[in-house]
Each structure stands twice: as structure tokens, then as C-alpha cells.
Amino acid sequence: MKKPLIILILFFLSIQTYGQVSNKNKSKKKDDFIKQTEQINALLKYYQTLSPFSDTENNFELIDSLSNEITIHLLKVLNDKRILNYQIETLFTEEELMLSKSDDNRIYFFSIDEKTGGSYRTSKTIIHYRLSNGTVKAELFSGEASEALATSTYGQIYLLDSLTQKYFVIGGVQVCNTCKVLLALTIQLDKNSINTELIAKYDGRYYDLKVFDYDSTVKEFNYEFYAAENDDSLYGGDNEKTGLKHRYKSKFKYINAKFSEIENFEFWDEKE
């Protein structure tokens, strides 16, 4: 009777030991993941101390090198499926990293100011998204529709249709002291990746733009702006009526799984 009892005890001890080792391995993997996010936060904290206006030798090389390193580490973490076990907002704590997301936590944007030191204020932006099959992906955001897609930062991401997994977002970038580019686009998740479509783009003086807003309640995007003065070296040439300002106004509505332009007007307003 003693021999079977000893064997049984040894069996349970081996199971317990295996469980402890397994838990330690899981804990080690978890700790490794957290260490990676902590390293990113440390890099961001240091990046925050850098200024494009510093007299430090090789300053711009340091800024560029560090932003590249942050981007590489971020892409690694955001492509790791373990990210699903955490609330992303709690992992990255430094203000230097700008974050926006959809309410259903399916799409995130992460942006880092490139600190160019000029009036063109570009950012590096990563899009992180989660497919219906459980796959997580992250990549530098860009697109053929506009160069500004790659250099913009992005605001709130709105869910348009949960069935087709389509979203709406507005992004923008400052391109000179008084100029900006704004983008209105949709993002759709498919089985393997994302598809983007540019709905509207404004490229002009910030004071000529009147409306570039989305109403999530009725799923409508409104766009209104003045053409630049004819003598504007960058944007002029669309004000053929002397003494008047040329104003454009349009409205897009999400209907039948796409944005359709339902209003398109032109006005000639008196100058104030």
C-alpha cells in the first residue's frame, strides 16, 4: 500500500512543480511585455526634453534617431497579441505620445511630433487595429490619396457601421505658419487589413476655413471655406469678382454604406 501512495504523492508534486514553472514562464513573458512598454515610456520621457531649437551638437540627428527608435519599439509592442490583455491607455503614460481611438477599441492612432523646428509641423503616426479573427496589426499610416495622411495627427474615431466595420476620422497637419491641411476619411476593417477613403480635404489658410466638422448623431460631415485672396502666393486665383469673397459650402451624409454629397453651394459674400 505504501508504494502506490508514494507514487501518487510524487505525481501530485510533479504536477504542482510543473504548474509553478508554467506560471513562472507566463509571468516572465508578461513581465517582458510590460518592460517593453516601460522602455517606450522612458524613451518618450527623454524625447520630451529634446527641442529643435537647442544648440546641442547633432541635435536634429538625435531627435530623428530617437523618434525612429520609439517608432520601432511601438510597432513591435502594438503588433504583439499580448496587447489584447491590457487597456492601451494605461500602458503609455507620456504626453509626448498622442493617442486617439474608437469607442469600441478596434482602431487606435499613435502620433509623435517630429520636431522639425519649422512651420511645417509633421508627425509620425502609427495605426493599430484589431481584426474580427483576433489578429492585431500596427503600421505607419499613409495613403496615396494625400501625402498629409502620413504626417497628420488624428482625432476621435467614430464608428459608422458595426456590420461593415467602417469608421470616420478627421486628421490634420500644420504646413506653414498660417496654413493647414485637414482630412476627412473613412477606415474600413476587412479580413486581413484596412481600407481608407478620403472624403474631403482642405488645404489653405486656417482663417479661410469656416467649418470642417462631423456630426456623429446624424452621420453628416459639413465643410465650408472661403477661397484665398487672388494675391495669395500659395492659394490665390479663385476670386474673379472684385470686392467679393468666394465661399464654398457642402454637406456629406453617410447613406447606404458610403458618404454621399447631399449639398453643394457657392456664394459670393461682401468683404467686411
C-alpha positions as protocol buffer text, in pm:
chain_id: "A"
residue {
  index: 1
  type: MET
  ca { x: 0 y: 0 z: 0 }
}
residue {
  index: 2
  type: LYS
  ca { x: 287 y: 236 z: 72 }
}
residue {
  index: 3
  type: LYS
  ca { x: 436 y: 215 z: -277 }
}
residue {
  index: 4
  type: PRO
  ca { x: 122 y: 329 z: -466 }
}
residue {
  index: 5
  type: LEU
  ca { x: 78 y: 610 z: -209 }
}
residue {
  index: 6
  type: ILE
  ca { x: 435 y: 731 z: -262 }
}
residue {
  index: 7
  type: ILE
  ca { x: 387 y: 721 z: -640 }
}
residue {
  index: 8
  type: LEU
  ca { x: 64 y: 920 z: -605 }
}
residue {
  index: 9
  type: ILE
  ca { x: 234 y: 1183 z: -387 }
}
residue {
  index: 10
  type: LEU
  ca { x: 524 y: 1212 z: -633 }
}
residue {
  index: 11
  type: PHE
  ca { x: 274 y: 1250 z: -917 }
}
residue {
  index: 12
  type: PHE
  ca { x: 95 y: 1541 z: -745 }
}
residue {
  index: 13
  type: LEU
  ca { x: 428 y: 1702 z: -656 }
}
residue {
  index: 14
  type: SER
  ca { x: 541 y: 1682 z: -1019 }
}
residue {
  index: 15
  type: ILE
  ca { x: 211 y: 1836 z: -1134 }
}
residue {
  index: 16
  type: GLN
  ca { x: 247 y: 2118 z: -880 }
}
residue {
  index: 17
  type: THR
  ca { x: 609 y: 2180 z: -982 }
}
residue {
  index: 18
  type: TYR
  ca { x: 512 y: 2187 z: -1349 }
}
residue {
  index: 19
  type: GLY
  ca { x: 234 y: 2434 z: -1271 }
}
residue {
  index: 20
  type: GLN
  ca { x: 473 y: 2661 z: -1083 }
}
residue {
  index: 21
  type: VAL
  ca { x: 722 y: 2653 z: -1371 }
}
residue {
  index: 22
  type: SER
  ca { x: 444 y: 2720 z: -1620 }
}
residue {
  index: 23
  type: ASN
  ca { x: 317 y: 3014 z: -1414 }
}
residue {
  index: 24
  type: LYS
  ca { x: 671 y: 3149 z: -1386 }
}
residue {
  index: 25
  type: ASN
  ca { x: 711 y: 3128 z: -1764 }
}
residue {
  index: 26
  type: LYS
  ca { x: 381 y: 3310 z: -1816 }
}
residue {
  index: 27
  type: SER
  ca { x: 483 y: 3571 z: -1561 }
}
residue {
  index: 28
  type: LYS
  ca { x: 820 y: 3611 z: -1734 }
}
residue {
  index: 29
  type: LYS
  ca { x: 651 y: 3666 z: -2070 }
}
residue {
  index: 30
  type: LYS
  ca { x: 413 y: 3915 z: -1912 }
}
residue {
  index: 31
  type: ASP
  ca { x: 697 y: 4097 z: -1740 }
}
residue {
  index: 32
  type: ASP
  ca { x: 887 y: 4110 z: -2070 }
}
residue {
  index: 33
  type: PHE
  ca { x: 591 y: 4275 z: -2240 }
}
residue {
  index: 34
  type: ILE
  ca { x: 549 y: 4533 z: -1962 }
}
residue {
  index: 35
  type: LYS
  ca { x: 923 y: 4601 z: -1967 }
}
residue {
  index: 36
  type: GLN
  ca { x: 894 y: 4686 z: -2336 }
}
residue {
  index: 37
  type: THR
  ca { x: 618 y: 4940 z: -2268 }
}
residue {
  index: 38
  type: GLU
  ca { x: 818 y: 5086 z: -1981 }
}
residue {
  index: 39
  type: GLN
  ca { x: 1115 y: 5125 z: -2212 }
}
residue {
  index: 40
  type: ILE
  ca { x: 895 y: 5313 z: -2460 }
}
residue {
  index: 41
  type: ASN
  ca { x: 775 y: 5544 z: -2183 }
}
residue {
  index: 42
  type: ALA
  ca { x: 1136 y: 5609 z: -2080 }
}
residue {
  index: 43
  type: LEU
  ca { x: 1231 y: 5693 z: -2439 }
}
residue {
  index: 44
  type: LEU
  ca { x: 929 y: 5922 z: -2470 }
}
residue {
  index: 45
  type: LYS
  ca { x: 1021 y: 6097 z: -2148 }
}
residue {
  index: 46
  type: TYR
  ca { x: 1370 y: 6166 z: -2280 }
}
residue {
  index: 47
  type: TYR
  ca { x: 1230 y: 6269 z: -2621 }
}
residue {
  index: 48
  type: GLN
  ca { x: 1014 y: 6526 z: -2446 }
}
residue {
  index: 49
  type: THR
  ca { x: 1330 y: 6703 z: -2323 }
}
residue {
  index: 50
  type: LEU
  ca { x: 1463 y: 6750 z: -2677 }
}
residue {
  index: 51
  type: SER
  ca { x: 1399 y: 7072 z: -2866 }
}
residue {
  index: 52
  type: PRO
  ca { x: 1465 y: 7152 z: -3232 }
}
residue {
  index: 53
  type: PHE
  ca { x: 1587 y: 7494 z: -3117 }
}
residue {
  index: 54
  type: SER
  ca { x: 1863 y: 7354 z: -2896 }
}
residue {
  index: 55
  type: ASP
  ca { x: 2228 y: 7438 z: -2968 }
}
residue {
  index: 56
  type: THR
  ca { x: 2331 y: 7082 z: -2882 }
}
residue {
  index: 57
  type: GLU
  ca { x: 2567 y: 6930 z: -3137 }
}
residue {
  index: 58
  type: ASN
  ca { x: 2394 y: 6689 z: -3377 }
}
residue {
  index: 59
  type: ASN
  ca { x: 2059 y: 6786 z: -3223 }
}
residue {
  index: 60
  type: PHE
  ca { x: 1843 y: 6701 z: -3524 }
}
residue {
  index: 61
  type: GLU
  ca { x: 2022 y: 6370 z: -3572 }
}
residue {
  index: 62
  type: LEU
  ca { x: 1945 y: 6284 z: -3209 }
}
residue {
  index: 63
  type: ILE
  ca { x: 1578 y: 6381 z: -3247 }
}
residue {
  index: 64
  type: ASP
  ca { x: 1543 y: 6178 z: -3566 }
}
residue {
  index: 65
  type: SER
  ca { x: 1727 y: 5878 z: -3423 }
}
residue {
  index: 66
  type: LEU
  ca { x: 1524 y: 5872 z: -3103 }
}
residue {
  index: 67
  type: SER
  ca { x: 1188 y: 5913 z: -3278 }
}
residue {
  index: 68
  type: ASN
  ca { x: 1282 y: 5623 z: -3508 }
}
residue {
  index: 69
  type: GLU
  ca { x: 1373 y: 5407 z: -3209 }
}
residue {
  index: 70
  type: ILE
  ca { x: 1043 y: 5489 z: -3036 }
}
residue {
  index: 71
  type: THR
  ca { x: 854 y: 5403 z: -3355 }
}
residue {
  index: 72
  type: ILE
  ca { x: 1033 y: 5068 z: -3391 }
}
residue {
  index: 73
  type: HIS
  ca { x: 956 y: 4970 z: -3031 }
}
residue {
  index: 74
  type: LEU
  ca { x: 595 y: 5085 z: -3060 }
}
residue {
  index: 75
  type: LEU
  ca { x: 540 y: 4881 z: -3375 }
}
residue {
  index: 76
  type: LYS
  ca { x: 682 y: 4574 z: -3202 }
}
residue {
  index: 77
  type: VAL
  ca { x: 454 y: 4610 z: -2898 }
}
residue {
  index: 78
  type: LEU
  ca { x: 144 y: 4705 z: -3098 }
}
residue {
  index: 79
  type: ASN
  ca { x: 189 y: 4400 z: -3324 }
}
residue {
  index: 80
  type: ASP
  ca { x: 215 y: 4170 z: -3021 }
}
residue {
  index: 81
  type: LYS
  ca { x: -110 y: 3985 z: -2949 }
}
residue {
  index: 82
  type: ARG
  ca { x: -46 y: 4023 z: -2575 }
}
residue {
  index: 83
  type: ILE
  ca { x: -161 y: 4384 z: -2618 }
}
residue {
  index: 84
  type: LEU
  ca { x: -517 y: 4246 z: -2604 }
}
residue {
  index: 85
  type: ASN
  ca { x: -468 y: 4172 z: -2233 }
}
residue {
  index: 86
  type: TYR
  ca { x: -424 y: 4538 z: -2146 }
}
residue {
  index: 87
  type: GLN
  ca { x: -602 y: 4869 z: -2169 }
}
residue {
  index: 88
  type: ILE
  ca { x: -369 y: 5055 z: -2405 }
}
residue {
  index: 89
  type: GLU
  ca { x: -429 y: 5394 z: -2243 }
}
residue {
  index: 90
  type: THR
  ca { x: -275 y: 5266 z: -1919 }
}
residue {
  index: 91
  type: LEU
  ca { x: 40 y: 5132 z: -2087 }
}
residue {
  index: 92
  type: PHE
  ca { x: 166 y: 5454 z: -2243 }
}
residue {
  index: 93
  type: THR
  ca { x: 172 y: 5737 z: -1992 }
}
residue {
  index: 94
  type: GLU
  ca { x: 384 y: 6010 z: -2151 }
}
residue {
  index: 95
  type: GLU
  ca { x: 214 y: 6313 z: -2308 }
}
residue {
  index: 96
  type: GLU
  ca { x: 471 y: 6314 z: -2588 }
}
residue {
  index: 97
  type: LEU
  ca { x: 273 y: 6029 z: -2746 }
}
residue {
  index: 98
  type: MET
  ca { x: -63 y: 6148 z: -2879 }
}
residue {
  index: 99
  type: LEU
  ca { x: -332 y: 5877 z: -2874 }
}
residue {
  index: 100
  type: SER
  ca { x: -682 y: 5866 z: -3023 }
}
residue {
  index: 101
  type: LYS
  ca { x: -915 y: 5570 z: -3062 }
}
residue {
  index: 102
  type: SER
  ca { x: -1258 y: 5437 z: -3149 }
}
residue {
  index: 103
  type: ASP
  ca { x: -1503 y: 5375 z: -2867 }
}
residue {
  index: 104
  type: ASP
  ca { x: -1507 y: 5002 z: -2943 }
}
residue {
  index: 105
  type: ASN
  ca { x: -1125 y: 4983 z: -2906 }
}
residue {
  index: 106
  type: ARG
  ca { x: -1081 y: 4839 z: -3256 }
}
residue {
  index: 107
  type: ILE
  ca { x: -871 y: 5123 z: -3405 }
}
residue {
  index: 108
  type: TYR
  ca { x: -604 y: 5343 z: -3244 }
}
residue {
  index: 109
  type: PHE
  ca { x: -378 y: 5620 z: -3372 }
}
residue {
  index: 110
  type: PHE
  ca { x: -42 y: 5696 z: -3208 }
}
residue {
  index: 111
  type: SER
  ca { x: 143 y: 6013 z: -3313 }
}
residue {
  index: 112
  type: ILE
  ca { x: 485 y: 6157 z: -3230 }
}
residue {
  index: 113
  type: ASP
  ca { x: 580 y: 6515 z: -3317 }
}
residue {
  index: 114
  type: GLU
  ca { x: 883 y: 6501 z: -3548 }
}
residue {
  index: 115
  type: LYS
  ca { x: 1009 y: 6832 z: -3402 }
}
residue {
  index: 116
  type: THR
  ca { x: 1113 y: 6977 z: -3735 }
}
residue {
  index: 117
  type: GLY
  ca { x: 1172 y: 7322 z: -3588 }
}
residue {
  index: 118
  type: GLY
  ca { x: 998 y: 7489 z: -3883 }
}
residue {
  index: 119
  type: SER
  ca { x: 644 y: 7594 z: -3962 }
}
residue {
  index: 120
  type: TYR
  ca { x: 573 y: 7253 z: -4120 }
}
residue {
  index: 121
  type: ARG
  ca { x: 478 y: 7055 z: -3806 }
}
residue {
  index: 122
  type: THR
  ca { x: 480 y: 6693 z: -3919 }
}
residue {
  index: 123
  type: SER
  ca { x: 420 y: 6385 z: -3705 }
}
residue {
  index: 124
  type: LYS
  ca { x: 491 y: 6014 z: -3736 }
}
residue {
  index: 125
  type: THR
  ca { x: 164 y: 5828 z: -3697 }
}
residue {
  index: 126
  type: ILE
  ca { x: 103 y: 5459 z: -3635 }
}
residue {
  index: 127
  type: ILE
  ca { x: -237 y: 5298 z: -3682 }
}
residue {
  index: 128
  type: HIS
  ca { x: -314 y: 4995 z: -3464 }
}
residue {
  index: 129
  type: TYR
  ca { x: -622 y: 4788 z: -3545 }
}
residue {
  index: 130
  type: ARG
  ca { x: -787 y: 4464 z: -3439 }
}
residue {
  index: 131
  type: LEU
  ca { x: -948 y: 4232 z: -3690 }
}
residue {
  index: 132
  type: SER
  ca { x: -1254 y: 4018 z: -3625 }
}
residue {
  index: 133
  type: ASN
  ca { x: -1043 y: 3698 z: -3628 }
}
residue {
  index: 134
  type: GLY
  ca { x: -845 y: 3822 z: -3325 }
}
residue {
  index: 135
  type: THR
  ca { x: -540 y: 3937 z: -3521 }
}
residue {
  index: 136
  type: VAL
  ca { x: -376 y: 4263 z: -3412 }
}
residue {
  index: 137
  type: LYS
  ca { x: -179 y: 4478 z: -3654 }
}
residue {
  index: 138
  type: ALA
  ca { x: 13 y: 4806 z: -3645 }
}
residue {
  index: 139
  type: GLU
  ca { x: 184 y: 5001 z: -3921 }
}
residue {
  index: 140
  type: LEU
  ca { x: 289 y: 5352 z: -4013 }
}
residue {
  index: 141
  type: PHE
  ca { x: -17 y: 5526 z: -4152 }
}
residue {
  index: 142
  type: SER
  ca { x: -11 y: 5664 z: -4506 }
}
residue {
  index: 143
  type: GLY
  ca { x: -203 y: 5659 z: -4831 }
}
residue {
  index: 144
  type: GLU
  ca { x: -188 y: 5756 z: -5197 }
}
residue {
  index: 145
  type: ALA
  ca { x: -482 y: 5999 z: -5172 }
}
residue {
  index: 146
  type: SER
  ca { x: -271 y: 6262 z: -4991 }
}
residue {
  index: 147
  type: GLU
  ca { x: 83 y: 6299 z: -4857 }
}
residue {
  index: 148
  type: ALA
  ca { x: -74 y: 6457 z: -4548 }
}
residue {
  index: 149
  type: LEU
  ca { x: -216 y: 6119 z: -4444 }
}
residue {
  index: 150
  type: ALA
  ca { x: 134 y: 6018 z: -4330 }
}
residue {
  index: 151
  type: THR
  ca { x: 219 y: 6343 z: -4148 }
}
residue {
  index: 152
  type: SER
  ca { x: -112 y: 6427 z: -3977 }
}
residue {
  index: 153
  type: THR
  ca { x: -242 y: 6364 z: -3628 }
}
residue {
  index: 154
  type: TYR
  ca { x: -594 y: 6227 z: -3584 }
}
residue {
  index: 155
  type: GLY
  ca { x: -888 y: 6295 z: -3355 }
}
residue {
  index: 156
  type: GLN
  ca { x: -1179 y: 6089 z: -3231 }
}
residue {
  index: 157
  type: ILE
  ca { x: -1254 y: 5782 z: -3442 }
}
residue {
  index: 158
  type: TYR
  ca { x: -1629 y: 5734 z: -3494 }
}
residue {
  index: 159
  type: LEU
  ca { x: -1797 y: 5402 z: -3568 }
}
residue {
  index: 160
  type: LEU
  ca { x: -2021 y: 5437 z: -3873 }
}
residue {
  index: 161
  type: ASP
  ca { x: -2139 y: 5080 z: -3917 }
}
residue {
  index: 162
  type: SER
  ca { x: -2059 y: 4783 z: -3692 }
}
residue {
  index: 163
  type: LEU
  ca { x: -2170 y: 4536 z: -3959 }
}
residue {
  index: 164
  type: THR
  ca { x: -1930 y: 4662 z: -4227 }
}
residue {
  index: 165
  type: GLN
  ca { x: -1674 y: 4772 z: -3964 }
}
residue {
  index: 166
  type: LYS
  ca { x: -1641 y: 5119 z: -4113 }
}
residue {
  index: 167
  type: TYR
  ca { x: -1522 y: 5427 z: -3921 }
}
residue {
  index: 168
  type: PHE
  ca { x: -1483 y: 5803 z: -3974 }
}
residue {
  index: 169
  type: VAL
  ca { x: -1199 y: 6026 z: -3856 }
}
residue {
  index: 170
  type: ILE
  ca { x: -1061 y: 6376 z: -3913 }
}
residue {
  index: 171
  type: GLY
  ca { x: -687 y: 6442 z: -3927 }
}
residue {
  index: 172
  type: GLY
  ca { x: -472 y: 6745 z: -3986 }
}
residue {
  index: 173
  type: VAL
  ca { x: -124 y: 6894 z: -4007 }
}
residue {
  index: 174
  type: GLN
  ca { x: 13 y: 7247 z: -3996 }
}
residue {
  index: 175
  type: VAL
  ca { x: 206 y: 7313 z: -4319 }
}
residue {
  index: 176
  type: CYS
  ca { x: 306 y: 7678 z: -4267 }
}
residue {
  index: 177
  type: ASN
  ca { x: 254 y: 7948 z: -4005 }
}
residue {
  index: 178
  type: THR
  ca { x: -95 y: 8028 z: -4138 }
}
residue {
  index: 179
  type: CYS
  ca { x: -164 y: 7714 z: -4344 }
}
residue {
  index: 180
  type: LYS
  ca { x: -309 y: 7377 z: -4263 }
}
residue {
  index: 181
  type: VAL
  ca { x: -429 y: 7062 z: -4429 }
}
residue {
  index: 182
  type: LEU
  ca { x: -734 y: 6884 z: -4291 }
}
residue {
  index: 183
  type: LEU
  ca { x: -854 y: 6541 z: -4399 }
}
residue {
  index: 184
  type: ALA
  ca { x: -1188 y: 6366 z: -4358 }
}
residue {
  index: 185
  type: LEU
  ca { x: -1169 y: 5994 z: -4425 }
}
residue {
  index: 186
  type: THR
  ca { x: -1326 y: 5658 z: -4365 }
}
residue {
  index: 187
  type: ILE
  ca { x: -1141 y: 5349 z: -4247 }
}
residue {
  index: 188
  type: GLN
  ca { x: -1281 y: 5002 z: -4300 }
}
residue {
  index: 189
  type: LEU
  ca { x: -1153 y: 4682 z: -4144 }
}
residue {
  index: 190
  type: ASP
  ca { x: -1158 y: 4379 z: -4370 }
}
residue {
  index: 191
  type: LYS
  ca { x: -1039 y: 4022 z: -4311 }
}
residue {
  index: 192
  type: ASN
  ca { x: -669 y: 4098 z: -4343 }
}
residue {
  index: 193
  type: SER
  ca { x: -610 y: 4474 z: -4330 }
}
residue {
  index: 194
  type: ILE
  ca { x: -770 y: 4819 z: -4357 }
}
residue {
  index: 195
  type: ASN
  ca { x: -908 y: 5023 z: -4645 }
}
residue {
  index: 196
  type: THR
  ca { x: -918 y: 5403 z: -4637 }
}
residue {
  index: 197
  type: GLU
  ca { x: -1116 y: 5650 z: -4845 }
}
residue {
  index: 198
  type: LEU
  ca { x: -1062 y: 6028 z: -4848 }
}
residue {
  index: 199
  type: ILE
  ca { x: -1397 y: 6208 z: -4828 }
}
residue {
  index: 200
  type: ALA
  ca { x: -1275 y: 6569 z: -4823 }
}
residue {
  index: 201
  type: LYS
  ca { x: -952 y: 6766 z: -4798 }
}
residue {
  index: 202
  type: TYR
  ca { x: -886 y: 7129 z: -4707 }
}
residue {
  index: 203
  type: ASP
  ca { x: -551 y: 7281 z: -4798 }
}
residue {
  index: 204
  type: GLY
  ca { x: -534 y: 7654 z: -4731 }
}
residue {
  index: 205
  type: ARG
  ca { x: -512 y: 7939 z: -4479 }
}
residue {
  index: 206
  type: TYR
  ca { x: -658 y: 7850 z: -4140 }
}
residue {
  index: 207
  type: TYR
  ca { x: -859 y: 8176 z: -4129 }
}
residue {
  index: 208
  type: ASP
  ca { x: -1036 y: 8093 z: -4459 }
}
residue {
  index: 209
  type: LEU
  ca { x: -1176 y: 7766 z: -4321 }
}
residue {
  index: 210
  type: LYS
  ca { x: -1516 y: 7808 z: -4156 }
}
residue {
  index: 211
  type: VAL
  ca { x: -1644 y: 7454 z: -4099 }
}
residue {
  index: 212
  type: PHE
  ca { x: -1484 y: 7110 z: -4109 }
}
residue {
  index: 213
  type: ASP
  ca { x: -1696 y: 6911 z: -3866 }
}
residue {
  index: 214
  type: TYR
  ca { x: -1863 y: 6575 z: -3825 }
}
residue {
  index: 215
  type: ASP
  ca { x: -2200 y: 6525 z: -3651 }
}
residue {
  index: 216
  type: SER
  ca { x: -2198 y: 6167 z: -3525 }
}
residue {
  index: 217
  type: THR
  ca { x: -2565 y: 6179 z: -3429 }
}
residue {
  index: 218
  type: VAL
  ca { x: -2687 y: 6214 z: -3788 }
}
residue {
  index: 219
  type: LYS
  ca { x: -2364 y: 6088 z: -3954 }
}
residue {
  index: 220
  type: GLU
  ca { x: -2311 y: 6408 z: -4151 }
}
residue {
  index: 221
  type: PHE
  ca { x: -1989 y: 6586 z: -4242 }
}
residue {
  index: 222
  type: ASN
  ca { x: -2005 y: 6963 z: -4307 }
}
residue {
  index: 223
  type: TYR
  ca { x: -1740 y: 7156 z: -4498 }
}
residue {
  index: 224
  type: GLU
  ca { x: -1731 y: 7531 z: -4561 }
}
residue {
  index: 225
  type: PHE
  ca { x: -1445 y: 7764 z: -4660 }
}
residue {
  index: 226
  type: TYR
  ca { x: -1352 y: 8083 z: -4844 }
}
residue {
  index: 227
  type: ALA
  ca { x: -1124 y: 8081 z: -5144 }
}
residue {
  index: 228
  type: ALA
  ca { x: -799 y: 8264 z: -5079 }
}
residue {
  index: 229
  type: GLU
  ca { x: -741 y: 8619 z: -5199 }
}
residue {
  index: 230
  type: ASN
  ca { x: -615 y: 8643 z: -5556 }
}
residue {
  index: 231
  type: ASP
  ca { x: -281 y: 8786 z: -5446 }
}
residue {
  index: 232
  type: ASP
  ca { x: -216 y: 8492 z: -5211 }
}
residue {
  index: 233
  type: SER
  ca { x: 114 y: 8345 z: -5334 }
}
residue {
  index: 234
  type: LEU
  ca { x: 16 y: 7988 z: -5238 }
}
residue {
  index: 235
  type: TYR
  ca { x: -359 y: 7958 z: -5277 }
}
residue {
  index: 236
  type: GLY
  ca { x: -482 y: 8262 z: -5473 }
}
residue {
  index: 237
  type: GLY
  ca { x: -663 y: 8278 z: -5809 }
}
residue {
  index: 238
  type: ASP
  ca { x: -1025 y: 8181 z: -5740 }
}
residue {
  index: 239
  type: ASN
  ca { x: -1182 y: 8524 z: -5666 }
}
residue {
  index: 240
  type: GLU
  ca { x: -1274 y: 8666 z: -6005 }
}
residue {
  index: 241
  type: LYS
  ca { x: -1536 y: 8907 z: -5864 }
}
residue {
  index: 242
  type: THR
  ca { x: -1365 y: 9218 z: -5730 }
}
residue {
  index: 243
  type: GLY
  ca { x: -1470 y: 9319 z: -5382 }
}
residue {
  index: 244
  type: LEU
  ca { x: -1639 y: 8986 z: -5306 }
}
residue {
  index: 245
  type: LYS
  ca { x: -1525 y: 8667 z: -5134 }
}
residue {
  index: 246
  type: HIS
  ca { x: -1590 y: 8327 z: -5291 }
}
residue {
  index: 247
  type: ARG
  ca { x: -1740 y: 8085 z: -5038 }
}
residue {
  index: 248
  type: TYR
  ca { x: -1797 y: 7711 z: -5079 }
}
residue {
  index: 249
  type: LYS
  ca { x: -2031 y: 7504 z: -4868 }
}
residue {
  index: 250
  type: SER
  ca { x: -2102 y: 7131 z: -4886 }
}
residue {
  index: 251
  type: LYS
  ca { x: -2251 y: 6853 z: -4679 }
}
residue {
  index: 252
  type: PHE
  ca { x: -2189 y: 6478 z: -4690 }
}
residue {
  index: 253
  type: LYS
  ca { x: -2416 y: 6217 z: -4534 }
}
residue {
  index: 254
  type: TYR
  ca { x: -2343 y: 5852 z: -4463 }
}
residue {
  index: 255
  type: ILE
  ca { x: -2607 y: 5664 z: -4665 }
}
residue {
  index: 256
  type: ASN
  ca { x: -2603 y: 5304 z: -4791 }
}
residue {
  index: 257
  type: ALA
  ca { x: -2256 y: 5230 z: -4653 }
}
residue {
  index: 258
  type: LYS
  ca { x: -2085 y: 5538 z: -4802 }
}
residue {
  index: 259
  type: PHE
  ca { x: -2063 y: 5917 z: -4774 }
}
residue {
  index: 260
  type: SER
  ca { x: -2264 y: 6097 z: -5041 }
}
residue {
  index: 261
  type: GLU
  ca { x: -2258 y: 6471 z: -5106 }
}
residue {
  index: 262
  type: ILE
  ca { x: -2614 y: 6593 z: -5041 }
}
residue {
  index: 263
  type: GLU
  ca { x: -2544 y: 6970 z: -5056 }
}
residue {
  index: 264
  type: ASN
  ca { x: -2305 y: 7172 z: -5269 }
}
residue {
  index: 265
  type: PHE
  ca { x: -2333 y: 7552 z: -5282 }
}
residue {
  index: 266
  type: GLU
  ca { x: -2123 y: 7851 z: -5387 }
}
residue {
  index: 267
  type: PHE
  ca { x: -2172 y: 8205 z: -5257 }
}
residue {
  index: 268
  type: TRP
  ca { x: -2024 y: 8549 z: -5320 }
}
residue {
  index: 269
  type: ASP
  ca { x: -2008 y: 8744 z: -4995 }
}
residue {
  index: 270
  type: GLU
  ca { x: -1922 y: 9106 z: -4942 }
}
residue {
  index: 271
  type: LYS
  ca { x: -1590 y: 9171 z: -4776 }
}
residue {
  index: 272
  type: GLU
  ca { x: -1613 y: 9302 z: -4423 }
}
